[in-house]
mmCIF file of C-alpha atoms in Angstrom:
data_model
loop_
_atom_site.group_PDB
_atom_site.id
_atom_site.type_symbol
_atom_site.label_atom_id
_atom_site.label_comp_id
_atom_site.label_asym_id
_atom_site.label_seq_id
_atom_site.Cartn_x
_atom_site.Cartn_y
_atom_site.Cartn_z
ATOM 1 C CA MET A 1 -10.916 11.924 -13.989
ATOM 2 C CA HIS A 2 -8.032 9.486 -14.085
ATOM 3 C CA ASP A 3 -9.028 6.069 -15.392
ATOM 4 C CA GLU A 4 -6.198 3.649 -14.565
ATOM 5 C CA PHE A 5 -4.067 3.315 -11.468
ATOM 6 C CA LEU A 6 -0.781 1.572 -10.676
ATOM 7 C CA CYS A 7 -0.741 0.073 -7.196
ATOM 8 C CA HIS A 8 2.297 -1.366 -5.425
ATOM 9 C CA VAL A 9 2.933 -2.962 -2.040
ATOM 10 C CA THR A 10 6.511 -3.203 -0.771
ATOM 11 C CA ALA A 11 8.189 -4.231 2.473
ATOM 12 C CA TYR A 12 11.461 -2.492 3.359
ATOM 13 C CA GLY A 13 14.061 -3.749 5.793
ATOM 14 C CA VAL A 14 17.769 -3.544 6.458
ATOM 15 C CA CYS A 15 20.082 -6.296 5.244
ATOM 16 C CA GLY A 16 23.855 -6.042 5.496
ATOM 17 C CA GLY A 17 23.535 -2.390 6.474
ATOM 18 C CA ARG A 18 21.538 -1.487 3.354
ATOM 19 C CA ARG A 19 17.854 -0.708 3.012
ATOM 20 C CA ILE A 20 16.255 -3.361 0.811
ATOM 21 C CA GLY A 21 12.775 -3.325 -0.716
ATOM 22 C CA VAL A 22 10.874 -6.543 -1.293
ATOM 23 C CA PRO A 23 7.904 -6.228 -3.679
ATOM 24 C CA LEU A 24 4.789 -7.861 -2.245
ATOM 25 C CA GLY A 25 2.521 -7.154 -5.178
ATOM 26 C CA THR A 26 1.625 -4.887 -8.069
ATOM 27 C CA TYR A 27 -1.732 -4.284 -9.717
ATOM 28 C CA ARG A 28 -2.815 -2.122 -12.619
ATOM 29 C CA ALA A 29 -6.351 -1.206 -11.632
ATOM 30 C CA PRO A 30 -8.726 -0.285 -14.462
ATOM 31 C CA THR A 31 -10.887 1.834 -12.122
ATOM 32 C CA LEU A 32 -10.532 3.916 -8.982
ATOM 33 C CA ALA A 33 -12.852 1.570 -7.093
ATOM 34 C CA LEU A 34 -10.675 -1.443 -7.955
ATOM 35 C CA ALA A 35 -7.516 0.420 -6.952
ATOM 36 C CA LEU A 36 -9.003 1.155 -3.531
ATOM 37 C CA TRP A 37 -10.269 -2.410 -3.179
ATOM 38 C CA TRP A 38 -6.839 -3.836 -4.038
ATOM 39 C CA LEU A 39 -5.030 -1.562 -1.564
ATOM 40 C CA ARG A 40 -7.449 -2.568 1.219
ATOM 41 C CA ASP A 41 -7.139 -6.229 0.262
ATOM 42 C CA ARG A 42 -3.326 -6.102 0.391
ATOM 43 C CA ALA A 43 -3.361 -4.211 3.699
ATOM 44 C CA SER A 44 -5.651 -6.892 5.150
ATOM 45 C CA TRP A 45 -3.473 -9.636 3.669
ATOM 46 C CA ILE A 46 -0.363 -8.214 5.363
ATOM 47 C CA ALA A 47 -2.195 -7.749 8.662
ATOM 48 C CA GLU A 48 -3.445 -11.346 8.645
ATOM 49 C CA ARG A 49 0.039 -12.729 7.982
ATOM 50 C CA LEU A 50 1.635 -10.600 10.695
ATOM 51 C CA ASP A 51 -1.153 -11.204 13.196
ATOM 52 C CA PRO A 52 -3.079 -14.397 12.420
ATOM 53 C CA GLN A 53 -6.056 -15.499 14.465
ATOM 54 C CA PRO A 54 -4.894 -17.600 17.453
ATOM 55 C CA ASP A 55 -7.274 -20.416 16.541
ATOM 56 C CA ALA A 56 -5.983 -20.741 12.959
ATOM 57 C CA GLU A 57 -5.767 -24.398 11.907
ATOM 58 C CA HIS A 58 -2.194 -24.165 10.603
ATOM 59 C CA LEU A 59 -0.805 -22.893 13.920
ATOM 60 C CA PRO A 60 0.058 -25.256 16.763
ATOM 61 C CA SER A 61 -1.529 -24.520 20.118
ATOM 62 C CA GLY A 62 0.473 -21.921 22.048
ATOM 63 C CA ALA A 63 2.463 -20.789 19.005
ATOM 64 C CA LEU A 64 1.257 -17.209 19.347
ATOM 65 C CA VAL A 65 1.868 -15.051 22.386
ATOM 66 C CA PRO A 66 0.779 -11.472 23.055
ATOM 67 C CA VAL A 67 3.381 -8.734 22.672
ATOM 68 C CA THR A 68 3.846 -5.785 24.984
ATOM 69 C CA ASP A 69 2.125 -2.460 24.415
ATOM 70 C CA THR A 70 5.469 -0.901 23.466
ATOM 71 C CA VAL A 71 5.758 -2.966 20.260
ATOM 72 C CA PRO A 72 4.521 -1.090 17.135
ATOM 73 C CA ASP A 73 1.311 -2.767 15.978
ATOM 74 C CA VAL A 74 1.388 -2.783 12.176
ATOM 75 C CA PRO A 75 -1.588 -5.173 11.778
ATOM 76 C CA THR A 76 -3.838 -2.936 13.891
ATOM 77 C CA VAL A 77 -2.769 0.168 11.949
ATOM 78 C CA LEU A 78 -3.473 -1.542 8.613
ATOM 79 C CA ARG A 79 -6.830 -2.917 9.763
ATOM 80 C CA ALA A 80 -7.836 0.503 11.088
ATOM 81 C CA TRP A 81 -6.897 2.130 7.775
ATOM 82 C CA CYS A 82 -8.995 -0.418 5.886
ATOM 83 C CA GLY A 83 -12.027 0.335 8.043
ATOM 84 C CA ASP A 84 -11.696 4.120 8.070
ATOM 85 C CA VAL A 85 -14.254 5.488 5.594
ATOM 86 C CA ALA A 86 -12.866 9.029 5.823
ATOM 87 C CA GLN A 87 -9.356 7.803 4.967
ATOM 88 C CA GLN A 88 -10.694 5.817 2.014
ATOM 89 C CA GLU A 89 -12.491 8.898 0.700
ATOM 90 C CA LEU A 90 -9.343 10.981 1.105
ATOM 91 C CA VAL A 91 -7.282 8.432 -0.827
ATOM 92 C CA ALA A 92 -9.951 8.336 -3.552
ATOM 93 C CA GLU A 93 -9.922 12.144 -3.843
ATOM 94 C CA GLU A 94 -6.128 12.280 -4.052
ATOM 95 C CA LEU A 95 -5.967 9.565 -6.721
ATOM 96 C CA ALA A 96 -8.817 11.114 -8.705
ATOM 97 C CA ALA A 97 -6.888 14.405 -8.679
ATOM 98 C CA GLY A 98 -3.847 12.639 -10.152
ATOM 99 C CA ARG A 99 -1.721 12.696 -7.009
ATOM 100 C CA LEU A 100 0.482 9.896 -5.717
ATOM 101 C CA VAL A 101 -0.819 8.226 -2.551
ATOM 102 C CA ARG A 102 1.470 6.517 -0.046
ATOM 103 C CA ILE A 103 0.294 4.647 3.032
ATOM 104 C CA ALA A 104 3.150 3.425 5.215
ATOM 105 C CA THR A 105 3.545 1.896 8.652
ATOM 106 C CA SER A 106 6.430 0.149 10.339
ATOM 107 C CA ASP A 107 7.530 -1.961 13.266
ATOM 108 C CA ASP A 108 11.012 -2.458 14.705
ATOM 109 C CA THR A 109 12.376 -4.226 11.626
ATOM 110 C CA THR A 110 10.183 -3.547 8.600
ATOM 111 C CA GLU A 111 8.329 -0.727 6.859
ATOM 112 C CA TYR A 112 5.237 -1.673 4.857
ATOM 113 C CA GLU A 113 4.308 0.676 2.009
ATOM 114 C CA LEU A 114 1.149 0.794 -0.104
ATOM 115 C CA LEU A 115 1.535 3.088 -3.084
ATOM 116 C CA ALA A 116 -0.924 4.115 -5.799
ATOM 117 C CA GLU A 117 -0.818 6.588 -8.642
ATOM 118 C CA SER A 118 -2.715 7.468 -11.765
ATOM 119 C CA VAL A 119 -1.338 5.987 -14.979
ATOM 120 C CA ASP A 120 -2.349 9.224 -16.726
ATOM 121 C CA ALA A 121 -0.435 11.328 -14.186
ATOM 122 C CA VAL A 122 2.682 9.184 -14.668
ATOM 123 C CA ARG A 123 2.414 9.604 -18.448
ATOM 124 C CA MET A 124 1.965 13.357 -18.129
ATOM 125 C CA GLN A 125 5.050 13.623 -15.881
ATOM 126 C CA ARG A 126 7.121 11.808 -18.504
ATOM 127 C CA ILE A 127 5.849 13.944 -21.381
ATOM 128 C CA LEU A 128 5.816 17.341 -19.659
ATOM 129 C CA PRO A 129 9.597 17.985 -19.773
ATOM 130 C CA ALA A 130 9.554 17.371 -23.540
ATOM 131 C CA LEU A 131 6.634 19.757 -24.001
ATOM 132 C CA VAL A 132 8.177 22.650 -22.085
ATOM 133 C CA MET A 133 11.684 22.540 -23.484
ATOM 134 C CA PRO A 134 12.943 26.075 -24.186
ATOM 135 C CA VAL A 135 13.546 26.896 -27.808
ATOM 136 C CA ALA A 136 16.616 29.011 -28.496
#
């Protein structure tokens, strides 16, 4: 069982013809449960900022308008992922097995990426080449 997990959230967009990543947060989770909680929390955080409630106090009346059905709906995708128990279990199994997990969704301008990996797996990947060096 892997004990610690590195979690990252990044938004990617194009600026001046180049793909640019903007870090939205990083967390070193001491347990698998906290890694999953943090990923869900960040996904919800992004969804709320992209699609706030129409009656939010900080928004003037009429500031939000519905978009057409052809617009990619990142907030709905993120909220659905957060509420999908089967997806959460799959992510937990992958992380517990030491595999990198990437959840990504995008709209017309931006890709949102949630990434998590085992600290132990990262360490083993760094050490492994040194351990299997051929001896002449």
